[in-house]
Amino acid sequence: MTRWREGDAARVVDLTDLKMPGKGRPPFAKDDIVRVRRASPDGKRLVLDTHTGWFSAHRFKPL
């Protein structure tokens, strides 16, 4: 498992079944580069610079 830290860059690799309730589309597309703002202690969820919500870390690959 990847150790995510604040400021890490990641590439979006999986948008399968990603739902944004009441918002429509996610704020990024496949292969976009995003920056990690926060990571959960277990490293399974991330907050990105593009959105304030939590996303599953399996959707991203570190750069």
PDB file with SEQRES, HELIX, SHEET and CRYST1 records, atoms N, CA, C and O in Angstrom:
SEQRES   1 A   63  MET THR ARG TRP ARG GLU GLY ASP ALA ALA ARG VAL VAL          
SEQRES   2 A   63  ASP LEU THR ASP LEU LYS MET PRO GLY LYS GLY ARG PRO          
SEQRES   3 A   63  PRO PHE ALA LYS ASP ASP ILE VAL ARG VAL ARG ARG ALA          
SEQRES   4 A   63  SER PRO ASP GLY LYS ARG LEU VAL LEU ASP THR HIS THR          
SEQRES   5 A   63  GLY TRP PHE SER ALA HIS ARG PHE LYS PRO LEU                  
HELIX    1 AA1 ALA A   57  ARG A   59  5                                   3    
SHEET    1 AA1 5 HIS A  51  SER A  56  0                                        
SHEET    2 AA1 5 ARG A  45  LEU A  48 -1                                        
SHEET    3 AA1 5 ILE A  33  ALA A  39 -1                                        
SHEET    4 AA1 5 ALA A   9  VAL A  12 -1                                        
SHEET    5 AA1 5 PHE A  60  PRO A  62 -1                                        
CRYST1    1.000    1.000    1.000  90.00  90.00  90.00 P 1           1          
ATOM      1  N   MET A   1       0.838  -1.177   0.000  1.00  0.00           N  
ATOM      2  CA  MET A   1       0.000   0.000   0.000  1.00  0.00           C  
ATOM      3  C   MET A   1       0.890   1.251   0.000  1.00  0.00           C  
ATOM      4  O   MET A   1       1.946   1.282   0.632  1.00  0.00           O  
ATOM      5  N   THR A   2       0.445   2.254  -0.709  1.00  0.00           N  
ATOM      6  CA  THR A   2       1.187   3.510  -0.815  1.00  0.00           C  
ATOM      7  C   THR A   2       1.005   4.346   0.440  1.00  0.00           C  
ATOM      8  O   THR A   2      -0.100   4.434   0.976  1.00  0.00           O  
ATOM      9  N   ARG A   3       2.068   4.950   0.903  1.00  0.00           N  
ATOM     10  CA  ARG A   3       1.993   5.882   2.024  1.00  0.00           C  
ATOM     11  C   ARG A   3       1.756   7.267   1.462  1.00  0.00           C  
ATOM     12  O   ARG A   3       2.675   7.881   0.921  1.00  0.00           O  
ATOM     13  N   TRP A   4       0.545   7.765   1.579  1.00  0.00           N  
ATOM     14  CA  TRP A   4       0.215   9.091   1.072  1.00  0.00           C  
ATOM     15  C   TRP A   4       0.550  10.145   2.103  1.00  0.00           C  
ATOM     16  O   TRP A   4       0.331   9.952   3.299  1.00  0.00           O  
ATOM     17  N   ARG A   5       1.089  11.276   1.627  1.00  0.00           N  
ATOM     18  CA  ARG A   5       1.389  12.401   2.502  1.00  0.00           C  
ATOM     19  C   ARG A   5       0.825  13.669   1.880  1.00  0.00           C  
ATOM     20  O   ARG A   5       0.560  13.725   0.680  1.00  0.00           O  
ATOM     21  N   GLU A   6       0.650  14.667   2.703  1.00  0.00           N  
ATOM     22  CA  GLU A   6       0.193  15.959   2.222  1.00  0.00           C  
ATOM     23  C   GLU A   6       1.181  16.500   1.200  1.00  0.00           C  
ATOM     24  O   GLU A   6       2.390  16.491   1.432  1.00  0.00           O  
ATOM     25  N   GLY A   7       0.665  16.971   0.065  1.00  0.00           N  
ATOM     26  CA  GLY A   7       1.507  17.530  -0.976  1.00  0.00           C  
ATOM     27  C   GLY A   7       1.910  16.543  -2.060  1.00  0.00           C  
ATOM     28  O   GLY A   7       2.464  16.958  -3.078  1.00  0.00           O  
ATOM     29  N   ASP A   8       1.655  15.253  -1.879  1.00  0.00           N  
ATOM     30  CA  ASP A   8       1.986  14.261  -2.908  1.00  0.00           C  
ATOM     31  C   ASP A   8       1.172  14.518  -4.171  1.00  0.00           C  
ATOM     32  O   ASP A   8       0.021  14.950  -4.100  1.00  0.00           O  
ATOM     33  N   ALA A   9       1.768  14.253  -5.310  1.00  0.00           N  
ATOM     34  CA  ALA A   9       1.062  14.339  -6.584  1.00  0.00           C  
ATOM     35  C   ALA A   9       0.595  12.938  -6.970  1.00  0.00           C  
ATOM     36  O   ALA A   9       1.258  11.945  -6.673  1.00  0.00           O  
ATOM     37  N   ALA A  10      -0.560  12.875  -7.640  1.00  0.00           N  
ATOM     38  CA  ALA A  10      -1.119  11.585  -8.038  1.00  0.00           C  
ATOM     39  C   ALA A  10      -1.814  11.722  -9.381  1.00  0.00           C  
ATOM     40  O   ALA A  10      -2.259  12.804  -9.763  1.00  0.00           O  
ATOM     41  N   ARG A  11      -1.897  10.601 -10.092  1.00  0.00           N  
ATOM     42  CA  ARG A  11      -2.621  10.557 -11.359  1.00  0.00           C  
ATOM     43  C   ARG A  11      -3.934   9.806 -11.115  1.00  0.00           C  
ATOM     44  O   ARG A  11      -3.952   8.777 -10.440  1.00  0.00           O  
ATOM     45  N   VAL A  12      -5.016  10.323 -11.665  1.00  0.00           N  
ATOM     46  CA  VAL A  12      -6.319   9.672 -11.566  1.00  0.00           C  
ATOM     47  C   VAL A  12      -6.314   8.475 -12.510  1.00  0.00           C  
ATOM     48  O   VAL A  12      -6.072   8.628 -13.707  1.00  0.00           O  
ATOM     49  N   VAL A  13      -6.582   7.272 -11.970  1.00  0.00           N  
ATOM     50  CA  VAL A  13      -6.542   6.073 -12.803  1.00  0.00           C  
ATOM     51  C   VAL A  13      -7.884   5.343 -12.873  1.00  0.00           C  
ATOM     52  O   VAL A  13      -8.081   4.532 -13.778  1.00  0.00           O  
ATOM     53  N   ASP A  14      -8.809   5.603 -11.951  1.00  0.00           N  
ATOM     54  CA  ASP A  14     -10.059   4.841 -11.917  1.00  0.00           C  
ATOM     55  C   ASP A  14     -11.217   5.737 -11.489  1.00  0.00           C  
ATOM     56  O   ASP A  14     -11.219   6.274 -10.381  1.00  0.00           O  
ATOM     57  N   LEU A  15     -12.192   5.892 -12.368  1.00  0.00           N  
ATOM     58  CA  LEU A  15     -13.393   6.661 -12.033  1.00  0.00           C  
ATOM     59  C   LEU A  15     -14.640   5.772 -12.044  1.00  0.00           C  
ATOM     60  O   LEU A  15     -15.762   6.277 -12.036  1.00  0.00           O  
ATOM     61  N   THR A  16     -14.444   4.451 -12.064  1.00  0.00           N  
ATOM     62  CA  THR A  16     -15.545   3.507 -12.119  1.00  0.00           C  
ATOM     63  C   THR A  16     -16.476   3.688 -10.920  1.00  0.00           C  
ATOM     64  O   THR A  16     -16.037   3.685  -9.770  1.00  0.00           O  
ATOM     65  N   ASP A  17     -17.750   3.844 -11.205  1.00  0.00           N  
ATOM     66  CA  ASP A  17     -18.805   3.953 -10.177  1.00  0.00           C  
ATOM     67  C   ASP A  17     -18.609   5.116  -9.215  1.00  0.00           C  
ATOM     68  O   ASP A  17     -19.150   5.082  -8.110  1.00  0.00           O  
ATOM     69  N   LEU A  18     -17.869   6.125  -9.588  1.00  0.00           N  
ATOM     70  CA  LEU A  18     -17.702   7.301  -8.733  1.00  0.00           C  
ATOM     71  C   LEU A  18     -18.944   8.161  -8.854  1.00  0.00           C  
ATOM     72  O   LEU A  18     -19.297   8.615  -9.942  1.00  0.00           O  
ATOM     73  N   LYS A  19     -19.603   8.382  -7.727  1.00  0.00           N  
ATOM     74  CA  LYS A  19     -20.817   9.184  -7.716  1.00  0.00           C  
ATOM     75  C   LYS A  19     -20.595  10.431  -6.880  1.00  0.00           C  
ATOM     76  O   LYS A  19     -20.013  10.377  -5.796  1.00  0.00           O  
ATOM     77  N   MET A  20     -21.062  11.540  -7.393  1.00  0.00           N  
ATOM     78  CA  MET A  20     -20.972  12.813  -6.688  1.00  0.00           C  
ATOM     79  C   MET A  20     -22.404  13.262  -6.403  1.00  0.00           C  
ATOM     80  O   MET A  20     -22.979  13.998  -7.204  1.00  0.00           O  
ATOM     81  N   PRO A  21     -22.995  12.838  -5.285  1.00  0.00           N  
ATOM     82  CA  PRO A  21     -24.399  13.135  -5.003  1.00  0.00           C  
ATOM     83  C   PRO A  21     -24.699  14.633  -5.058  1.00  0.00           C  
ATOM     84  O   PRO A  21     -24.083  15.434  -4.356  1.00  0.00           O  
ATOM     85  N   GLY A  22     -25.658  14.988  -5.908  1.00  0.00           N  
ATOM     86  CA  GLY A  22     -26.078  16.371  -6.018  1.00  0.00           C  
ATOM     87  C   GLY A  22     -25.095  17.278  -6.740  1.00  0.00           C  
ATOM     88  O   GLY A  22     -25.363  18.468  -6.901  1.00  0.00           O  
ATOM     89  N   LYS A  23     -23.975  16.748  -7.173  1.00  0.00           N  
ATOM     90  CA  LYS A  23     -22.943  17.584  -7.777  1.00  0.00           C  
ATOM     91  C   LYS A  23     -22.744  17.312  -9.266  1.00  0.00           C  
ATOM     92  O   LYS A  23     -22.217  18.163  -9.982  1.00  0.00           O  
ATOM     93  N   GLY A  24     -23.159  16.135  -9.741  1.00  0.00           N  
ATOM     94  CA  GLY A  24     -22.916  15.803 -11.139  1.00  0.00           C  
ATOM     95  C   GLY A  24     -21.593  15.095 -11.331  1.00  0.00           C  
ATOM     96  O   GLY A  24     -21.357  14.044 -10.736  1.00  0.00           O  
ATOM     97  N   ARG A  25     -20.730  15.658 -12.155  1.00  0.00           N  
ATOM     98  CA  ARG A  25     -19.446  15.027 -12.474  1.00  0.00           C  
ATOM     99  C   ARG A  25     -18.384  15.332 -11.419  1.00  0.00           C  
ATOM    100  O   ARG A  25     -18.449  16.355 -10.738  1.00  0.00           O  
ATOM    101  N   PRO A  26     -17.398  14.425 -11.293  1.00  0.00           N  
ATOM    102  CA  PRO A  26     -16.282  14.714 -10.380  1.00  0.00           C  
ATOM    103  C   PRO A  26     -15.438  15.869 -10.915  1.00  0.00           C  
ATOM    104  O   PRO A  26     -15.471  16.148 -12.114  1.00  0.00           O  
ATOM    105  N   PRO A  27     -14.685  16.539 -10.052  1.00  0.00           N  
ATOM    106  CA  PRO A  27     -13.898  17.709 -10.468  1.00  0.00           C  
ATOM    107  C   PRO A  27     -12.576  17.356 -11.153  1.00  0.00           C  
ATOM    108  O   PRO A  27     -11.686  18.200 -11.250  1.00  0.00           O  
ATOM    109  N   PHE A  28     -12.445  16.119 -11.625  1.00  0.00           N  
ATOM    110  CA  PHE A  28     -11.243  15.700 -12.339  1.00  0.00           C  
ATOM    111  C   PHE A  28     -11.628  14.599 -13.315  1.00  0.00           C  
ATOM    112  O   PHE A  28     -12.688  13.986 -13.182  1.00  0.00           O  
ATOM    113  N   ALA A  29     -10.769  14.351 -14.292  1.00  0.00           N  
ATOM    114  CA  ALA A  29     -10.996  13.310 -15.289  1.00  0.00           C  
ATOM    115  C   ALA A  29      -9.874  12.277 -15.201  1.00  0.00           C  
ATOM    116  O   ALA A  29      -8.857  12.499 -14.543  1.00  0.00           O  
ATOM    117  N   LYS A  30     -10.074  11.160 -15.867  1.00  0.00           N  
ATOM    118  CA  LYS A  30      -9.041  10.125 -15.879  1.00  0.00           C  
ATOM    119  C   LYS A  30      -7.754  10.704 -16.467  1.00  0.00           C  
ATOM    120  O   LYS A  30      -7.791  11.466 -17.433  1.00  0.00           O  
ATOM    121  N   ASP A  31      -6.637  10.341 -15.886  1.00  0.00           N  
ATOM    122  CA  ASP A  31      -5.287  10.777 -16.264  1.00  0.00           C  
ATOM    123  C   ASP A  31      -4.953  12.203 -15.843  1.00  0.00           C  
ATOM    124  O   ASP A  31      -3.871  12.690 -16.172  1.00  0.00           O  
ATOM    125  N   ASP A  32      -5.836  12.886 -15.131  1.00  0.00           N  
ATOM    126  CA  ASP A  32      -5.504  14.204 -14.579  1.00  0.00           C  
ATOM    127  C   ASP A  32      -4.485  14.047 -13.457  1.00  0.00           C  
ATOM    128  O   ASP A  32      -4.422  13.009 -12.797  1.00  0.00           O  
ATOM    129  N   ILE A  33      -3.698  15.082 -13.253  1.00  0.00           N  
ATOM    130  CA  ILE A  33      -2.745  15.122 -12.138  1.00  0.00           C  
ATOM    131  C   ILE A  33      -3.387  15.953 -11.032  1.00  0.00           C  
ATOM    132  O   ILE A  33      -3.827  17.078 -11.269  1.00  0.00           O  
ATOM    133  N   VAL A  34      -3.439  15.394  -9.821  1.00  0.00           N  
ATOM    134  CA  VAL A  34      -4.013  16.091  -8.675  1.00  0.00           C  
ATOM    135  C   VAL A  34      -3.009  16.087  -7.527  1.00  0.00           C  
ATOM    136  O   VAL A  34      -2.056  15.309  -7.528  1.00  0.00           O  
ATOM    137  N   ARG A  35      -3.229  16.955  -6.556  1.00  0.00           N  
ATOM    138  CA  ARG A  35      -2.357  17.028  -5.395  1.00  0.00           C  
ATOM    139  C   ARG A  35      -3.154  16.625  -4.157  1.00  0.00           C  
ATOM    140  O   ARG A  35      -4.314  17.007  -4.005  1.00  0.00           O  
ATOM    141  N   VAL A  36      -2.524  15.852  -3.276  1.00  0.00           N  
ATOM    142  CA  VAL A  36      -3.162  15.384  -2.051  1.00  0.00           C  
ATOM    143  C   VAL A  36      -3.101  16.490  -1.002  1.00  0.00           C  
ATOM    144  O   VAL A  36      -2.023  16.991  -0.679  1.00  0.00           O  
ATOM    145  N   ARG A  37      -4.255  16.865  -0.477  1.00  0.00           N  
ATOM    146  CA  ARG A  37      -4.307  17.873   0.579  1.00  0.00           C  
ATOM    147  C   ARG A  37      -4.258  17.199   1.955  1.00  0.00           C  
ATOM    148  O   ARG A  37      -3.576  17.680   2.860  1.00  0.00           O  
ATOM    149  N   ARG A  38      -4.984  16.085   2.110  1.00  0.00           N  
ATOM    150  CA  ARG A  38      -4.987  15.324   3.370  1.00  0.00           C  
ATOM    151  C   ARG A  38      -5.143  13.855   3.062  1.00  0.00           C  
ATOM    152  O   ARG A  38      -5.705  13.490   2.030  1.00  0.00           O  
ATOM    153  N   ALA A  39      -4.653  13.010   3.946  1.00  0.00           N  
ATOM    154  CA  ALA A  39      -4.826  11.562   3.825  1.00  0.00           C  
ATOM    155  C   ALA A  39      -5.328  11.025   5.158  1.00  0.00           C  
ATOM    156  O   ALA A  39      -4.957  11.526   6.219  1.00  0.00           O  
ATOM    157  N   SER A  40      -6.175  10.002   5.093  1.00  0.00           N  
ATOM    158  CA  SER A  40      -6.650   9.387   6.327  1.00  0.00           C  
ATOM    159  C   SER A  40      -5.485   8.646   6.987  1.00  0.00           C  
ATOM    160  O   SER A  40      -4.518   8.295   6.310  1.00  0.00           O  
ATOM    161  N   PRO A  41      -5.563   8.407   8.286  1.00  0.00           N  
ATOM    162  CA  PRO A  41      -4.463   7.710   8.982  1.00  0.00           C  
ATOM    163  C   PRO A  41      -4.157   6.328   8.404  1.00  0.00           C  
ATOM    164  O   PRO A  41      -3.004   5.896   8.417  1.00  0.00           O  
ATOM    165  N   ASP A  42      -5.182   5.630   7.894  1.00  0.00           N  
ATOM    166  CA  ASP A  42      -4.938   4.308   7.309  1.00  0.00           C  
ATOM    167  C   ASP A  42      -4.529   4.379   5.836  1.00  0.00           C  
ATOM    168  O   ASP A  42      -4.190   3.357   5.240  1.00  0.00           O  
ATOM    169  N   GLY A  43      -4.559   5.573   5.250  1.00  0.00           N  
ATOM    170  CA  GLY A  43      -4.119   5.765   3.874  1.00  0.00           C  
ATOM    171  C   GLY A  43      -5.103   5.320   2.812  1.00  0.00           C  
ATOM    172  O   GLY A  43      -4.747   5.239   1.636  1.00  0.00           O  
ATOM    173  N   LYS A  44      -6.342   5.029   3.206  1.00  0.00           N  
ATOM    174  CA  LYS A  44      -7.318   4.535   2.239  1.00  0.00           C  
ATOM    175  C   LYS A  44      -8.203   5.624   1.646  1.00  0.00           C  
ATOM    176  O   LYS A  44      -8.921   5.376   0.678  1.00  0.00           O  
ATOM    177  N   ARG A  45      -8.162   6.817   2.210  1.00  0.00           N  
ATOM    178  CA  ARG A  45      -8.973   7.921   1.710  1.00  0.00           C  
ATOM    179  C   ARG A  45      -8.126   9.176   1.592  1.00  0.00           C  
ATOM    180  O   ARG A  45      -7.219   9.415   2.389  1.00  0.00           O  
ATOM    181  N   LEU A  46      -8.445   9.976   0.575  1.00  0.00           N  
ATOM    182  CA  LEU A  46      -7.673  11.194   0.317  1.00  0.00           C  
ATOM    183  C   LEU A  46      -8.602  12.380   0.112  1.00  0.00           C  
ATOM    184  O   LEU A  46      -9.709  12.234  -0.408  1.00  0.00           O  
ATOM    185  N   VAL A  47      -8.143  13.555   0.526  1.00  0.00           N  
ATOM    186  CA  VAL A  47      -8.766  14.822   0.161  1.00  0.00           C  
ATOM    187  C   VAL A  47      -7.810  15.477  -0.817  1.00  0.00           C  
ATOM    188  O   VAL A  47      -6.606  15.552  -0.570  1.00  0.00           O  
ATOM    189  N   LEU A  48      -8.353  15.950  -1.932  1.00  0.00           N  
ATOM    190  CA  LEU A  48      -7.522  16.505  -2.996  1.00  0.00           C  
ATOM    191  C   LEU A  48      -7.629  18.015  -3.050  1.00  0.00           C  
ATOM    192  O   LEU A  48      -8.506  18.609  -2.423  1.00  0.00           O  
ATOM    193  N   ASP A  49      -6.732  18.633  -3.802  1.00  0.00           N  
ATOM    194  CA  ASP A  49      -6.769  20.086  -3.959  1.00  0.00           C  
ATOM    195  C   ASP A  49      -7.938  20.541  -4.822  1.00  0.00           C  
ATOM    196  O   ASP A  49      -8.283  21.722  -4.810  1.00  0.00           O  
ATOM    197  N   THR A  50      -8.557  19.629  -5.573  1.00  0.00           N  
ATOM    198  CA  THR A  50      -9.649  19.988  -6.480  1.00  0.00           C  
ATOM    199  C   THR A  50     -11.030  19.914  -5.831  1.00  0.00           C  
ATOM    200  O   THR A  50     -11.994  20.450  -6.377  1.00  0.00           O  
ATOM    201  N   HIS A  51     -11.141  19.255  -4.668  1.00  0.00           N  
ATOM    202  CA  HIS A  51     -12.443  19.071  -4.029  1.00  0.00           C  
ATOM    203  C   HIS A  51     -12.230  18.807  -2.547  1.00  0.00           C  
ATOM    204  O   HIS A  51     -11.239  18.186  -2.166  1.00  0.00           O  
ATOM    205  N   THR A  52     -13.147  19.270  -1.712  1.00  0.00           N  
ATOM    206  CA  THR A  52     -12.983  19.130  -0.260  1.00  0.00           C  
ATOM    207  C   THR A  52     -13.474  17.791   0.286  1.00  0.00           C  
ATOM    208  O   THR A  52     -13.302  17.522   1.474  1.00  0.00           O  
ATOM    209  N   GLY A  53     -14.078  16.950  -0.546  1.00  0.00           N  
ATOM    210  CA  GLY A  53     -14.587  15.659  -0.083  1.00  0.00           C  
ATOM    211  C   GLY A  53     -13.513  14.584  -0.086  1.00  0.00           C  
ATOM    212  O   GLY A  53     -12.435  14.763  -0.653  1.00  0.00           O  
ATOM    213  N   TRP A  54     -13.825  13.458   0.560  1.00  0.00           N  
ATOM    214  CA  TRP A  54     -12.902  12.327   0.635  1.00  0.00           C  
ATOM    215  C   TRP A  54     -13.114  11.406  -0.565  1.00  0.00           C  
ATOM    216  O   TRP A  54     -14.247  11.167  -0.981  1.00  0.00           O  
ATOM    217  N   PHE A  55     -12.011  10.891  -1.118  1.00  0.00           N  
ATOM    218  CA  PHE A  55     -12.055   9.951  -2.232  1.00  0.00           C  
ATOM    219  C   PHE A  55     -11.220   8.731  -1.872  1.00  0.00           C  
ATOM    220  O   PHE A  55     -10.230   8.841  -1.148  1.00  0.00           O  
ATOM    221  N   SER A  56     -11.621   7.567  -2.378  1.00  0.00           N  
ATOM    222  CA  SER A  56     -10.864   6.335  -2.133  1.00  0.00           C  
ATOM    223  C   SER A  56      -9.500   6.419  -2.801  1.00  0.00           C  
ATOM    224  O   SER A  56      -9.385   6.828  -3.956  1.00  0.00           O  
ATOM    225  N   ALA A  57      -8.484   6.033  -2.074  1.00  0.00           N  
ATOM    226  CA  ALA A  57      -7.116   6.118  -2.578  1.00  0.00           C  
ATOM    227  C   ALA A  57      -6.850   5.156  -3.736  1.00  0.00           C  
ATOM    228  O   ALA A  57      -5.914   5.375  -4.505  1.00  0.00           O  
ATOM    229  N   HIS A  58      -7.655   4.092  -3.880  1.00  0.00           N  
ATOM    230  CA  HIS A  58      -7.411   3.141  -4.968  1.00  0.00           C  
ATOM    231  C   HIS A  58      -7.660   3.770  -6.335  1.00  0.00           C  
ATOM    232  O   HIS A  58      -7.278   3.192  -7.352  1.00  0.00           O  
ATOM    233  N   ARG A  59      -8.284   4.925  -6.379  1.00  0.00           N  
ATOM    234  CA  ARG A  59      -8.552   5.615  -7.651  1.00  0.00           C  
ATOM    235  C   ARG A  59      -7.339   6.382  -8.173  1.00  0.00           C  
ATOM    236  O   ARG A  59      -7.384   6.926  -9.276  1.00  0.00           O  
ATOM    237  N   PHE A  60      -6.257   6.431  -7.394  1.00  0.00           N  
ATOM    238  CA  PHE A  60      -5.112   7.257  -7.741  1.00  0.00           C  
ATOM    239  C   PHE A  60      -3.820   6.459  -7.701  1.00  0.00           C  
ATOM    240  O   PHE A  60      -3.687   5.493  -6.949  1.00  0.00           O  
ATOM    241  N   LYS A  61      -2.862   6.886  -8.534  1.00  0.00           N  
ATOM    242  CA  LYS A  61      -1.538   6.278  -8.559  1.00  0.00           C  
ATOM    243  C   LYS A  61      -0.530   7.390  -8.259  1.00  0.00           C  
ATOM    244  O   LYS A  61      -0.590   8.455  -8.874  1.00  0.00           O  
ATOM    245  N   PRO A  62       0.379   7.161  -7.335  1.00  0.00           N  
ATOM    246  CA  PRO A  62       1.356   8.203  -7.008  1.00  0.00           C  
ATOM    247  C   PRO A  62       2.310   8.485  -8.163  1.00  0.00           C  
ATOM    248  O   PRO A  62       2.606   7.605  -8.972  1.00  0.00           O  
ATOM    249  N   LEU A  63       2.780   9.712  -8.225  1.00  0.00           N  
ATOM    250  CA  LEU A  63       3.766  10.086  -9.247  1.00  0.00           C  
ATOM    251  C   LEU A  63       5.149  10.172  -8.629  1.00  0.00           C  
ATOM    252  O   LEU A  63       6.119  10.473  -9.325  1.00  0.00           O  
TER     253      LEU A  63                                                      
END                                                                             
